[in-house]
Amino acid sequence: MKANWRERIAIEPAIHHGEPCIKGTRVPVSVIVASIADGDTPRQIIDAWPQLTGDDIKAALKFAAEAVNNADFVPLPRTNGR
């Protein structure tokens, strides 16, 4: 996907309480990413939400990757010698 994910992801308070969604749809990025994590293929996702494209799915994954990359994580304390 050559286009920037910002062209495909919208964060609007009136849609899904501001949860990131694919522009022009009510499909949350989190649903797409979770579907991929559960083993669904892009074709299965598009079959379930025909308003999506392959580029929408790629944009959702790029958005999620950037969100994780920019998140601050606090390591958990080690327990039992681990």
PDB file of C-alpha atoms in Angstrom:
ATOM      1  CA  MET A   1       0.000   0.000   0.000  1.00  0.00           C
ATOM      2  CA  LYS A   2       1.602   3.233  -1.106  1.00  0.00           C
ATOM      3  CA  ALA A   3      -0.996   5.532   0.436  1.00  0.00           C
ATOM      4  CA  ASN A   4      -0.540   6.764   3.963  1.00  0.00           C
ATOM      5  CA  TRP A   5      -2.783   5.053   6.539  1.00  0.00           C
ATOM      6  CA  ARG A   6      -3.932   8.521   7.626  1.00  0.00           C
ATOM      7  CA  GLU A   7      -5.899   8.744   4.384  1.00  0.00           C
ATOM      8  CA  ARG A   8      -7.966   5.683   5.373  1.00  0.00           C
ATOM      9  CA  ILE A   9      -8.364   5.882   9.166  1.00  0.00           C
ATOM     10  CA  ALA A  10     -10.761   8.292  10.878  1.00  0.00           C
ATOM     11  CA  ILE A  11     -11.066   9.111  14.556  1.00  0.00           C
ATOM     12  CA  GLU A  12     -14.337  10.933  15.091  1.00  0.00           C
ATOM     13  CA  PRO A  13     -16.104  11.257  18.464  1.00  0.00           C
ATOM     14  CA  ALA A  14     -19.520  10.669  16.848  1.00  0.00           C
ATOM     15  CA  ILE A  15     -18.460   7.335  15.321  1.00  0.00           C
ATOM     16  CA  HIS A  16     -17.777   4.418  17.680  1.00  0.00           C
ATOM     17  CA  HIS A  17     -17.059   6.852  20.527  1.00  0.00           C
ATOM     18  CA  GLY A  18     -13.908   8.068  18.795  1.00  0.00           C
ATOM     19  CA  GLU A  19     -12.450   4.626  18.218  1.00  0.00           C
ATOM     20  CA  PRO A  20     -10.261   4.540  15.077  1.00  0.00           C
ATOM     21  CA  CYS A  21     -12.347   3.272  12.120  1.00  0.00           C
ATOM     22  CA  ILE A  22     -11.923   2.911   8.395  1.00  0.00           C
ATOM     23  CA  LYS A  23     -13.091   6.191   6.839  1.00  0.00           C
ATOM     24  CA  GLY A  24     -16.599   6.086   5.460  1.00  0.00           C
ATOM     25  CA  THR A  25     -17.452   2.965   7.449  1.00  0.00           C
ATOM     26  CA  ARG A  26     -18.197   2.056  11.016  1.00  0.00           C
ATOM     27  CA  VAL A  27     -15.629  -0.759  10.985  1.00  0.00           C
ATOM     28  CA  PRO A  28     -13.155  -0.273  13.850  1.00  0.00           C
ATOM     29  CA  VAL A  29      -9.456  -0.829  13.279  1.00  0.00           C
ATOM     30  CA  SER A  30      -9.461  -3.057  16.373  1.00  0.00           C
ATOM     31  CA  VAL A  31     -11.925  -5.474  14.750  1.00  0.00           C
ATOM     32  CA  ILE A  32      -9.748  -5.798  11.659  1.00  0.00           C
ATOM     33  CA  VAL A  33      -6.561  -6.340  13.656  1.00  0.00           C
ATOM     34  CA  ALA A  34      -8.263  -8.859  15.960  1.00  0.00           C
ATOM     35  CA  SER A  35      -9.630 -10.735  12.944  1.00  0.00           C
ATOM     36  CA  ILE A  36      -6.125 -11.042  11.486  1.00  0.00           C
ATOM     37  CA  ALA A  37      -4.802 -12.149  14.889  1.00  0.00           C
ATOM     38  CA  ASP A  38      -7.532 -14.802  15.031  1.00  0.00           C
ATOM     39  CA  GLY A  39      -6.309 -16.181  11.706  1.00  0.00           C
ATOM     40  CA  ASP A  40      -8.797 -14.618   9.307  1.00  0.00           C
ATOM     41  CA  THR A  41      -7.485 -13.804   5.854  1.00  0.00           C
ATOM     42  CA  PRO A  42      -8.006 -10.427   4.215  1.00  0.00           C
ATOM     43  CA  ARG A  43     -10.489 -12.141   1.872  1.00  0.00           C
ATOM     44  CA  GLN A  44     -12.523 -13.409   4.844  1.00  0.00           C
ATOM     45  CA  ILE A  45     -12.548  -9.919   6.359  1.00  0.00           C
ATOM     46  CA  ILE A  46     -13.697  -8.365   3.086  1.00  0.00           C
ATOM     47  CA  ASP A  47     -16.371 -11.046   2.752  1.00  0.00           C
ATOM     48  CA  ALA A  48     -17.635 -10.114   6.232  1.00  0.00           C
ATOM     49  CA  TRP A  49     -17.412  -6.342   5.576  1.00  0.00           C
ATOM     50  CA  PRO A  50     -17.744  -5.838   1.790  1.00  0.00           C
ATOM     51  CA  GLN A  51     -17.276  -2.094   2.153  1.00  0.00           C
ATOM     52  CA  LEU A  52     -13.600  -2.728   2.994  1.00  0.00           C
ATOM     53  CA  THR A  53     -10.715  -3.109   0.573  1.00  0.00           C
ATOM     54  CA  GLY A  54      -7.365  -4.785   0.884  1.00  0.00           C
ATOM     55  CA  ASP A  55      -5.800  -1.345   1.291  1.00  0.00           C
ATOM     56  CA  ASP A  56      -8.154  -0.638   4.209  1.00  0.00           C
ATOM     57  CA  ILE A  57      -6.905  -3.779   5.937  1.00  0.00           C
ATOM     58  CA  LYS A  58      -3.274  -2.822   5.319  1.00  0.00           C
ATOM     59  CA  ALA A  59      -3.972   0.672   6.650  1.00  0.00           C
ATOM     60  CA  ALA A  60      -5.495  -0.797   9.821  1.00  0.00           C
ATOM     61  CA  LEU A  61      -2.413  -2.962  10.370  1.00  0.00           C
ATOM     62  CA  LYS A  62      -0.051  -0.044   9.724  1.00  0.00           C
ATOM     63  CA  PHE A  63      -2.054   2.122  12.134  1.00  0.00           C
ATOM     64  CA  ALA A  64      -1.848  -0.595  14.819  1.00  0.00           C
ATOM     65  CA  ALA A  65       1.898  -1.041  14.265  1.00  0.00           C
ATOM     66  CA  GLU A  66       2.504   2.679  14.609  1.00  0.00           C
ATOM     67  CA  ALA A  67       0.287   2.886  17.694  1.00  0.00           C
ATOM     68  CA  VAL A  68       2.266   0.109  19.395  1.00  0.00           C
ATOM     69  CA  ASN A  69       5.543   1.655  18.316  1.00  0.00           C
ATOM     70  CA  ASN A  70       4.563   4.978  19.896  1.00  0.00           C
ATOM     71  CA  ALA A  71       3.066   3.563  23.088  1.00  0.00           C
ATOM     72  CA  ASP A  72       4.841   3.769  26.412  1.00  0.00           C
ATOM     73  CA  PHE A  73       5.035   0.415  28.129  1.00  0.00           C
ATOM     74  CA  VAL A  74       5.934  -0.115  31.748  1.00  0.00           C
ATOM     75  CA  PRO A  75       7.694  -3.426  32.324  1.00  0.00           C
ATOM     76  CA  LEU A  76       6.066  -5.702  34.871  1.00  0.00           C
ATOM     77  CA  PRO A  77       8.147  -6.540  37.925  1.00  0.00           C
ATOM     78  CA  ARG A  78       9.836  -9.909  37.787  1.00  0.00           C
ATOM     79  CA  THR A  79       8.469 -12.613  40.030  1.00  0.00           C
ATOM     80  CA  ASN A  80       9.732 -16.044  41.018  1.00  0.00           C
ATOM     81  CA  GLY A  81      13.111 -15.486  39.398  1.00  0.00           C
ATOM     82  CA  ARG A  82      11.667 -14.852  35.933  1.00  0.00           C
TER      83      ARG A  82
END
